Short mmCIF file of C-alpha atoms in Angstrom, two decimals:
data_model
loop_
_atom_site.label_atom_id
_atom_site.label_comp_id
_atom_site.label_asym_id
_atom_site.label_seq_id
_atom_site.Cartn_x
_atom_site.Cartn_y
_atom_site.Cartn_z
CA UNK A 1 148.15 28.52 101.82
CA UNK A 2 145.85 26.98 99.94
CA UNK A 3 144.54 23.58 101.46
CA UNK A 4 144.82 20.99 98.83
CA UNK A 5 148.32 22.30 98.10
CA UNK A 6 149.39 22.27 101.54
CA UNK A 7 148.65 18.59 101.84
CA UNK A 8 150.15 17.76 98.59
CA UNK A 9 153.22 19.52 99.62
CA UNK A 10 152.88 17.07 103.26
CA UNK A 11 152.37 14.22 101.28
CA UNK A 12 155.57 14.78 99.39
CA UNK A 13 157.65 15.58 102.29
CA UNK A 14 156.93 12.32 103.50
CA UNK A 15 156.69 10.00 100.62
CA UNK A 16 160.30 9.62 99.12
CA UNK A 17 159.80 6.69 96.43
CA UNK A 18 159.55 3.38 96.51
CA UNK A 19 163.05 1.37 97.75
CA UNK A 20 162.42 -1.35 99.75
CA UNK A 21 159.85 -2.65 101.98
CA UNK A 22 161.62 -3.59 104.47
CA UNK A 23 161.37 -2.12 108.05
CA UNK A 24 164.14 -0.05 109.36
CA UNK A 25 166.01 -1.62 112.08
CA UNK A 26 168.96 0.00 112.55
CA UNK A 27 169.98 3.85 111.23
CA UNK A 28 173.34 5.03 110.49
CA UNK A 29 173.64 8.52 110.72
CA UNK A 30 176.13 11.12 108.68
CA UNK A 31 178.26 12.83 111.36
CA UNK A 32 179.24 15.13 108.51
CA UNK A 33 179.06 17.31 106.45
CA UNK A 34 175.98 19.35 107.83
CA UNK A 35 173.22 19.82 105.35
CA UNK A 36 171.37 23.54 105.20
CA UNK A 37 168.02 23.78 103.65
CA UNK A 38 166.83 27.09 102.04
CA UNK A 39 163.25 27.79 101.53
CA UNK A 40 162.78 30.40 98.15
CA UNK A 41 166.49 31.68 98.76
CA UNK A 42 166.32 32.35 102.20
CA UNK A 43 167.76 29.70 104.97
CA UNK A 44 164.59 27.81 107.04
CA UNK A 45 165.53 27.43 110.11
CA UNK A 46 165.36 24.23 112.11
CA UNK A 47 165.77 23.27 115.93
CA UNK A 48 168.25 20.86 115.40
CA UNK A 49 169.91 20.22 112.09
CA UNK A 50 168.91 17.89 109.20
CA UNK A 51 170.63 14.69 109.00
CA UNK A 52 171.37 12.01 106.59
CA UNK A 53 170.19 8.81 107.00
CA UNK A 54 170.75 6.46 104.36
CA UNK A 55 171.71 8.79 101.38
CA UNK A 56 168.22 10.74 102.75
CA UNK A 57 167.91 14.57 103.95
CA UNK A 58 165.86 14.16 107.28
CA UNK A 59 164.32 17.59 108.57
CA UNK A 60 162.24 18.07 111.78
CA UNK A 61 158.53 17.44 110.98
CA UNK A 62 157.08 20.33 112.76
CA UNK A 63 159.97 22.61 111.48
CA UNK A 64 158.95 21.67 108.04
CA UNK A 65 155.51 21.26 108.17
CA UNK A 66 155.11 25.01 110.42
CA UNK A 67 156.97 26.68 107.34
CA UNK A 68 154.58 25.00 105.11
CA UNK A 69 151.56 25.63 106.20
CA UNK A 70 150.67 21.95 106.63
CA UNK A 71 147.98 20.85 109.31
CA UNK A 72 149.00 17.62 111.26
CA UNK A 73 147.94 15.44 114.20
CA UNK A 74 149.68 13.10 116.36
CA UNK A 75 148.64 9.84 117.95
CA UNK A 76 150.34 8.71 120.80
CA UNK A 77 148.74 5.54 120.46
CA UNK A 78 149.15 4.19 117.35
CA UNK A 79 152.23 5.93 116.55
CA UNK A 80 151.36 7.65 113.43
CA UNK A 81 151.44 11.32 112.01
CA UNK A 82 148.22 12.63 110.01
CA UNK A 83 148.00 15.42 107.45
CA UNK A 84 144.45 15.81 106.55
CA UNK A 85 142.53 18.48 105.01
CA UNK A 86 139.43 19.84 102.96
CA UNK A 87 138.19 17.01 100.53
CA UNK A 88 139.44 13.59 101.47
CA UNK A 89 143.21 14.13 101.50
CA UNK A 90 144.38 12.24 103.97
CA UNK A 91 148.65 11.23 104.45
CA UNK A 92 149.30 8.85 107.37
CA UNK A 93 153.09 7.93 108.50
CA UNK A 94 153.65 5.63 111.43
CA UNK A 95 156.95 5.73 113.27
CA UNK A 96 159.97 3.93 112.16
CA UNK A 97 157.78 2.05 109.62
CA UNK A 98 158.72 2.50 105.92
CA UNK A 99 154.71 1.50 105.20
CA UNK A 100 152.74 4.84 104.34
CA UNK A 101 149.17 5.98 103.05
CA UNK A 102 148.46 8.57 100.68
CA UNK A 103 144.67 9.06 100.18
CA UNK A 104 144.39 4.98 101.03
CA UNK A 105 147.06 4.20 98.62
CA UNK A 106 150.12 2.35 100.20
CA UNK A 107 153.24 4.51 99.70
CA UNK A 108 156.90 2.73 100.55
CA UNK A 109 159.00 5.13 101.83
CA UNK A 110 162.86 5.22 101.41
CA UNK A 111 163.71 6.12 104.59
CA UNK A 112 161.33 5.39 107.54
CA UNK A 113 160.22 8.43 109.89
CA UNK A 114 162.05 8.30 113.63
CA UNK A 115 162.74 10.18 116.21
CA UNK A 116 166.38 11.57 116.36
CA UNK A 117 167.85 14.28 119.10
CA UNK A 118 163.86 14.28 120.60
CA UNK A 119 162.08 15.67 117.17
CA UNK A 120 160.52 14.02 114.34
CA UNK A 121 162.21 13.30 111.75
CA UNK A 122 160.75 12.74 107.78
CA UNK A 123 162.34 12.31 104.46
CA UNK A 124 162.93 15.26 102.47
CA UNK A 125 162.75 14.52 98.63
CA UNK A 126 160.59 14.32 95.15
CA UNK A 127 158.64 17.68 95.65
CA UNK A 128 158.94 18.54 91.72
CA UNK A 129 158.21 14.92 90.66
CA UNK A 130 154.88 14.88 92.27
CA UNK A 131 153.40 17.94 93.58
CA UNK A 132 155.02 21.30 91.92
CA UNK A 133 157.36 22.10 94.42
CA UNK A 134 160.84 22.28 93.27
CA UNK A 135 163.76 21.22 95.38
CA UNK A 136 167.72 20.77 94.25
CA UNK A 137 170.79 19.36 95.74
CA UNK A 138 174.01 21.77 96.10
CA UNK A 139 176.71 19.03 96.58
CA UNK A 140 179.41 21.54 96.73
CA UNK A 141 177.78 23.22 99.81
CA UNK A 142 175.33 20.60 101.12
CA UNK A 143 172.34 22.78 100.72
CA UNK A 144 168.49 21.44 99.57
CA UNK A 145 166.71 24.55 97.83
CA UNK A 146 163.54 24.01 98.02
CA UNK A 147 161.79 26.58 95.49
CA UNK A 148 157.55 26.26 97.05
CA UNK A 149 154.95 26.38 94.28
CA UNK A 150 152.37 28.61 93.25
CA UNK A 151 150.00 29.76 95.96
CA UNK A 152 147.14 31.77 95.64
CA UNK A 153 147.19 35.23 97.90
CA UNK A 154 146.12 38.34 98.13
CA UNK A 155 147.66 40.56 95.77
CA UNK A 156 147.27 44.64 95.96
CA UNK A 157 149.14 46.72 93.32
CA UNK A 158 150.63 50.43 94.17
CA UNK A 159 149.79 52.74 91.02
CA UNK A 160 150.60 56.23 90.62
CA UNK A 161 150.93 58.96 88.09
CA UNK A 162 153.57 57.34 86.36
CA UNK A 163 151.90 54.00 86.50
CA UNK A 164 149.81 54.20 83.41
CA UNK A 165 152.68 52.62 80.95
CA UNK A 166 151.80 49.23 83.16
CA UNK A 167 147.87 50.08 83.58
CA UNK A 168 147.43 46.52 81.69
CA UNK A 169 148.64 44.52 84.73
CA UNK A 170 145.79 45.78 86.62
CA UNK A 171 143.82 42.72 86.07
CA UNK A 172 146.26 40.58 87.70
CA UNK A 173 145.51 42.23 90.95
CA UNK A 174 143.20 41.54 93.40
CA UNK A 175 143.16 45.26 94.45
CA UNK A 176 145.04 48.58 92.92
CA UNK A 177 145.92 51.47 95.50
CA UNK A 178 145.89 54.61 93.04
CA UNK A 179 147.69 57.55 94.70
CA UNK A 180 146.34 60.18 92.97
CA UNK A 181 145.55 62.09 96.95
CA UNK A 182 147.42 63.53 99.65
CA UNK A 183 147.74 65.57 103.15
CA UNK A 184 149.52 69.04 102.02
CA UNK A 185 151.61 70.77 104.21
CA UNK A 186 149.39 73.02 105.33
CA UNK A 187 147.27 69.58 106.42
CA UNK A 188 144.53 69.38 104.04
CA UNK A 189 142.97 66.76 102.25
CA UNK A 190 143.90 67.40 98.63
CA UNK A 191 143.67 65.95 94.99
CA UNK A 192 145.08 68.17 93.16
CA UNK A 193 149.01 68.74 94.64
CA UNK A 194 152.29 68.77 92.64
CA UNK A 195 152.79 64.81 93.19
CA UNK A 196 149.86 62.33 94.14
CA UNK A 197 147.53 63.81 92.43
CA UNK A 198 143.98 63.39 90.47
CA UNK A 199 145.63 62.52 87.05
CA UNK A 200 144.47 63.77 83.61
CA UNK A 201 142.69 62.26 81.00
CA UNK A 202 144.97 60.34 78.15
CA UNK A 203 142.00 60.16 75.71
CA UNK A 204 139.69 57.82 76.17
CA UNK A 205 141.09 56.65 79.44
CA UNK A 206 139.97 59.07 82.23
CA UNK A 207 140.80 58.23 85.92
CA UNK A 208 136.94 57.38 86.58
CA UNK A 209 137.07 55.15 83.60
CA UNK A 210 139.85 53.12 84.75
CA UNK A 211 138.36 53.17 88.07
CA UNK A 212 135.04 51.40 86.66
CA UNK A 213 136.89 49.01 84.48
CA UNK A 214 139.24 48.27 86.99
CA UNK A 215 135.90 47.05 88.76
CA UNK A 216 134.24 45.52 86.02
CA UNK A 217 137.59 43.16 85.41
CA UNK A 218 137.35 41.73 88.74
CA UNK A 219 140.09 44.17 90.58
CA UNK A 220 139.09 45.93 93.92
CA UNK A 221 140.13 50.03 93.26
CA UNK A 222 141.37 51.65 96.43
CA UNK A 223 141.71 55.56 97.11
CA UNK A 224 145.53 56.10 98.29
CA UNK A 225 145.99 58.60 100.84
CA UNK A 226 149.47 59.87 100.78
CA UNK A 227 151.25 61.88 103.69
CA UNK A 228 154.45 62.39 105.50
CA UNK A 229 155.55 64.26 108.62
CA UNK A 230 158.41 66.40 107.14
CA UNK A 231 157.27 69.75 107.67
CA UNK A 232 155.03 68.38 110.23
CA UNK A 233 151.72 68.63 107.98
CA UNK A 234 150.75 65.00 108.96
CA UNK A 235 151.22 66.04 112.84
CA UNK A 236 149.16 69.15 112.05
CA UNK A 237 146.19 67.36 111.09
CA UNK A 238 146.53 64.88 113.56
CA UNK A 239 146.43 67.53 116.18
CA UNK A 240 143.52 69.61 115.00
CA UNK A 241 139.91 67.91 115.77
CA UNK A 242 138.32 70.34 113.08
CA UNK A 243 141.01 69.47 110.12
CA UNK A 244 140.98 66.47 110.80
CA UNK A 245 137.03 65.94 110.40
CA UNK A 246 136.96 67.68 107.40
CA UNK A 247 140.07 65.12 106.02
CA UNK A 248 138.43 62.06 106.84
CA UNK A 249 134.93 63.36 105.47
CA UNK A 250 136.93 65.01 102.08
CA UNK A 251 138.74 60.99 101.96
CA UNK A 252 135.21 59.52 102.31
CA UNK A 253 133.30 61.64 99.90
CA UNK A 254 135.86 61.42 97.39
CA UNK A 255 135.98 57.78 97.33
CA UNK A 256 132.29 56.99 97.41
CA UNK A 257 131.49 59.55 94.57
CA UNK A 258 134.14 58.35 92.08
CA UNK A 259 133.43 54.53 92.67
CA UNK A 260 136.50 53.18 95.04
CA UNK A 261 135.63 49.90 97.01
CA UNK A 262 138.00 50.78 100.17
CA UNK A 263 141.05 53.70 101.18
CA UNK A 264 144.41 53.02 101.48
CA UNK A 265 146.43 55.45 104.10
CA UNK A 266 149.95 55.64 103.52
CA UNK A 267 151.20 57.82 106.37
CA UNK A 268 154.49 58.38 106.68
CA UNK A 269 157.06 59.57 108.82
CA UNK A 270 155.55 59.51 112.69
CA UNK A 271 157.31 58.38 115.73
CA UNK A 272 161.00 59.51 114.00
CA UNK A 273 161.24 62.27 117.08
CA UNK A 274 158.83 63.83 119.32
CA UNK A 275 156.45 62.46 122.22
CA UNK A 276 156.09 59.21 120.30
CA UNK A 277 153.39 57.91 122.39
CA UNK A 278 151.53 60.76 121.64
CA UNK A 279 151.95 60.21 117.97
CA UNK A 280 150.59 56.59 118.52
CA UNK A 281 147.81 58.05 120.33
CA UNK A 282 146.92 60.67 117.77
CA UNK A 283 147.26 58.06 114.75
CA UNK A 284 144.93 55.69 116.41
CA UNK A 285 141.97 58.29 116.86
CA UNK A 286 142.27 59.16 113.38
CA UNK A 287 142.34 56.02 112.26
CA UNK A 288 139.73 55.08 114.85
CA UNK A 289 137.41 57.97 113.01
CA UNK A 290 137.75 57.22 109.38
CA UNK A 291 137.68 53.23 109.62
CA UNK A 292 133.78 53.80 111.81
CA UNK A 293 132.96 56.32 108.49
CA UNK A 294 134.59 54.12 106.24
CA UNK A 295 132.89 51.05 107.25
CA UNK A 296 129.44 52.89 107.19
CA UNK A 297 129.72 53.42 103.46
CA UNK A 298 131.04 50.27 102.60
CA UNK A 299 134.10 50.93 102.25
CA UNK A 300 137.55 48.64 103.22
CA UNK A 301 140.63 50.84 105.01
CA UNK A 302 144.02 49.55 104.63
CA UNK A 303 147.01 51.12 106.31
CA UNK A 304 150.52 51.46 104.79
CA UNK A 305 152.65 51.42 107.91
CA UNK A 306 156.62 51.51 108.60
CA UNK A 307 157.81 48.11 110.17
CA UNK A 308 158.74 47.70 113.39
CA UNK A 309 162.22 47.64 113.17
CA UNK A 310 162.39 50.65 111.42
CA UNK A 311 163.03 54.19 112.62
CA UNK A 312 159.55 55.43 113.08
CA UNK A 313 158.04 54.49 116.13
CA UNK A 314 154.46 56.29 115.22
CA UNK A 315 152.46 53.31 114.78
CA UNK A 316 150.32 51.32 117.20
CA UNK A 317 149.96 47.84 115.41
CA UNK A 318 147.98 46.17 117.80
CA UNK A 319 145.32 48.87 118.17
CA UNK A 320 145.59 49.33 114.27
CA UNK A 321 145.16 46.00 113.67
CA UNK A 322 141.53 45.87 115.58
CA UNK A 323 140.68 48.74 113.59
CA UNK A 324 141.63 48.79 110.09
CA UNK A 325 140.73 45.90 107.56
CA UNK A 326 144.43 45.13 106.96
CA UNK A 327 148.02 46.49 107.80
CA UNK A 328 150.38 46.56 104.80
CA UNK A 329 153.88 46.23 106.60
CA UNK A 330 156.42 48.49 103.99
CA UNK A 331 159.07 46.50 104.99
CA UNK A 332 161.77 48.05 102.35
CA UNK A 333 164.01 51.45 102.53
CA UNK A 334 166.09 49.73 104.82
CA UNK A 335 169.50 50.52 102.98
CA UNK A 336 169.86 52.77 99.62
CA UNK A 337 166.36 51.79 97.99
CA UNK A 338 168.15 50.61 94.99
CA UNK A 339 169.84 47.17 95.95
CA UNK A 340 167.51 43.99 97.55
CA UNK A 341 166.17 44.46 101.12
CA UNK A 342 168.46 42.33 103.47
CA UNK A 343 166.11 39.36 103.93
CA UNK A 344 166.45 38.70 107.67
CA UNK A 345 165.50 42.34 108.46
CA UNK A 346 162.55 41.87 106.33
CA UNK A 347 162.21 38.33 108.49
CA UNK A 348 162.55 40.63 111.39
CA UNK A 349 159.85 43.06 110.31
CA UNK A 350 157.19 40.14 109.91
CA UNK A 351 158.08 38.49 113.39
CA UNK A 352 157.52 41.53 115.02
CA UNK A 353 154.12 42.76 113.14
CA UNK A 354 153.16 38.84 113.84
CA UNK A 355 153.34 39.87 117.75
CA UNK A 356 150.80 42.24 117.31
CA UNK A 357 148.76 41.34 114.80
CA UNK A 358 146.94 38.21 113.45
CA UNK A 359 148.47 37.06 110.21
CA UNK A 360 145.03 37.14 108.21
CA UNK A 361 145.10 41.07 108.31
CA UNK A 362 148.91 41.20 107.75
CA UNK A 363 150.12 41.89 103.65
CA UNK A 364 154.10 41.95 102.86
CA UNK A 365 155.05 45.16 101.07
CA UNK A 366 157.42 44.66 98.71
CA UNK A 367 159.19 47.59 96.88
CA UNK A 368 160.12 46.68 92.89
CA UNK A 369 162.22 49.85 93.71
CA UNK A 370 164.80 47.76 95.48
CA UNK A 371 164.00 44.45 94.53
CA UNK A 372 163.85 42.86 90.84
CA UNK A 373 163.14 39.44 89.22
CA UNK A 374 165.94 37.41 91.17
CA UNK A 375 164.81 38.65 94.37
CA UNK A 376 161.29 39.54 94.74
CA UNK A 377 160.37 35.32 94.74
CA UNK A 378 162.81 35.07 98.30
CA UNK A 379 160.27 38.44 99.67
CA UNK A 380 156.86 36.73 98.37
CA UNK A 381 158.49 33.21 99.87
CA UNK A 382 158.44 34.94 103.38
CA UNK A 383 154.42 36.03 103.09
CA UNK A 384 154.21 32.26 102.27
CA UNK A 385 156.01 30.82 104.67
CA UNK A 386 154.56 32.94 107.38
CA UNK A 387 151.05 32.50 106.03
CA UNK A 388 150.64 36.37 105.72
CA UNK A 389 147.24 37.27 103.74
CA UNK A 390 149.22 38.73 101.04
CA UNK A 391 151.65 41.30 99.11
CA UNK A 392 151.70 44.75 98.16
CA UNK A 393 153.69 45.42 95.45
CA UNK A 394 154.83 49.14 95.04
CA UNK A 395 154.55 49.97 91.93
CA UNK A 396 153.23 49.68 88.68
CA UNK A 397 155.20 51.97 86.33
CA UNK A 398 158.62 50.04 88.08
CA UNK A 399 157.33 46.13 87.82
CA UNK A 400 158.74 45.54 84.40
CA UNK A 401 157.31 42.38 82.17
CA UNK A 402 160.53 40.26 83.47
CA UNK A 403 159.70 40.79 87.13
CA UNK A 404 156.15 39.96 86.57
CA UNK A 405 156.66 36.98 85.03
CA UNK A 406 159.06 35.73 88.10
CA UNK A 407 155.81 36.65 90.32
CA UNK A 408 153.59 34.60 88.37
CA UNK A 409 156.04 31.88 89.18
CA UNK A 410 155.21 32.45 92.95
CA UNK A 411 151.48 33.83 93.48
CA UNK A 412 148.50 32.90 91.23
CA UNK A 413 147.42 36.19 90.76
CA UNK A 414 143.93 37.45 90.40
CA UNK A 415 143.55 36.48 86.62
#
């Protein structure tokens, strides 16, 4: 999350208007009704729950300020909290004292912070009013939605042969995946299949032309390499020393001679039966291979891997993680592909990968299959709220001009 914004966002949580500048002596606290706060849709969890103090939601500091992003310090001695950051953004809050600073400014808050069941507790309120965030009151079910800003990540777009209706969002992304390779069945490296496959020209626009403007417009153009282990064509190659040299140098040559800035392996299917150690095993010394090749020529490798709580046990992350550049987790296909991934398995899926892997190589994947313009905000909200490096959106050619505008409400993307 973006520095400046983070301590914005801080400074908000703890500045709730100007009331009275009196000190707090005594709190009176709403047994009931219990107040739930949702963070872009999806509940934010908290070790004990928000209270009410005065008319004003009260959430755990570190709760808060954890799912925010926001750096803080304590001082025992003086009592006070500190949110401080890059440039001179500085928000200090001293303990059961209404009297704040924002950037030296004096700020009277409504409700003074205290200390209430053993945690820290601030004043929630006024996100939209002064720093973009957007947060509403459900009276009917005592719930705060708190909708976070725009935040600048990493953005990679899926495209495939029938991407090219949406080929003009390709500026938007940081980096396009173009699956136009695969592993056939009989485990070769191949361009030219039935399905991922080297496309035709369309006039003008040939695939090595939208591979050098994609380039020239700021946009990093990845090789996808597409396989799965149906018929066992993914195992083949894995188990063959000789095929699976001549992949990995057929994947390198191919994307150094047409121009791609890094590969993309999307391997499917391992670990679903079988010696699934072994599968680990033989995934990590290919990967292992291509990433020392790939790095030689310049090149950044991404891997497309099941999630952890999914049926494919195939995948290594923690020895992946050391070797790749980043791990997209394809945290979708979890029910009929066609209605919104259930968030908390998603949820799951990150908490998991997070065990394994450091979140600066870790990038959501996010399927506009299942998901649409209502939902994909509450699946970009989790890569923010978990600090993730990015998303992966799969695809273009299924994003539609509603859904992209919802996204633009979430991510500053790449133009």
């Amino acid at each position: 999350m973006n520095n400046i914004l983070k301590l914005a966002l801080c400074s908000s949580l703890l500045c709730t208007g100007v009331t009275s500048s009196s000190s707090l002596s005594t709190v009176t606290h709403a047994a009931a009704p219990q107040v739930s706060i949702t963070l872009d849709g999806y509940n934010l969890p908290f070790p004990v729950a928000p209270t009410i103090v005065k008319g004003t939601t009260m959430v755990p500091f570190r709760a808060i300020a954890e799912a925010l992003g926001i750096p803080v310090s304590w001082n025992q001695a003086s009592k006070t909290i500190t949110a401080s950051g890059s440039g001179n953004k500085k928000v200090i809050l001293t303990m059961n004292s209404t009297n704040a600073t924002v950037d030296g400014q004096k700020v009277t808050l409504a409700v003074a912070p205290q200390t209430i069941n053993n945690n820290t507790m601030i004043p929630l309120s006024f996100f939209s009013q002064q720093f973009g965030a957007d947060v509403k009151w459900d009276a009917s079910n005592h719930t705060v939605s708190i909708t976070s800003p725009v935040e600048d990540l990493y953005t990679l777009g899926f495209y495939a042969i029938s991407s090219y209706d949406e080929r003009a969002m390709i500026p938007d992304f940081d980096s396009v995946a173009y699956g136009w390779s695969r592993i056939t069945t009989e485990g070769k490296f191949s361009t030219s299949n039935t399905e991922f496959k080297w496309p035709q020209s369309a006039g003008s626009d040939t695939p090595e032309s939208m591979i050098q403007n994609a380039t020239a417009q700021g946009t990093s153009p990845y090789l996808m390499v597409y396989s799965v282990d149906g018929h066992g064509e993914l195992t083949k190659n894995l188990e063959n020393p000789t095929l699976q040299n001549q992949t990995i140098q057929s994947i390198i040559d191919t994307a150094t001679s047409k121009g791609f800035k890094g590969i993309v392996l999307d391997f499917e299917g391992l670990g679903w039966s079988g010696d699934k150690a072994k599968a680990q095993s033989d995934y990590n010394a290919f990967v292992k291979n291509i990433a020392a090749k790939a790095h030689q020529q310049g090149l950044k490798l991404t891997l497309a891997l099941h999630p952890l709580n999914s049926s494919y046990t195939g995948y290594d992350y923690k020895t992946l993680g050391t070797l790749a550049d980043d791990l997209i987790i394809m945290a979708y296909d979890y029910t009929d592909k066609k209605s919104p991934e259930p968030t908390d398995k998603v949820d799951n899926a990150i908490q998991l990968a997070l065990k394994q892997v450091d979140r600066s190589k870790l990038i959501l994947g996010i399927s506009l299959s299942s998901e649409d313009e209502k939902s994909v905000n509450t699946k970009i909200g989790l890569a923010k709220r978990y600090d993730l490096k990015g998303v992966a959106i799969w695809r273009l050619g299924i994003i539609g001009q509603k859904a992209m505008d919802a996204m633009h409400e979430s991510v500053e993307f790449n133009k």
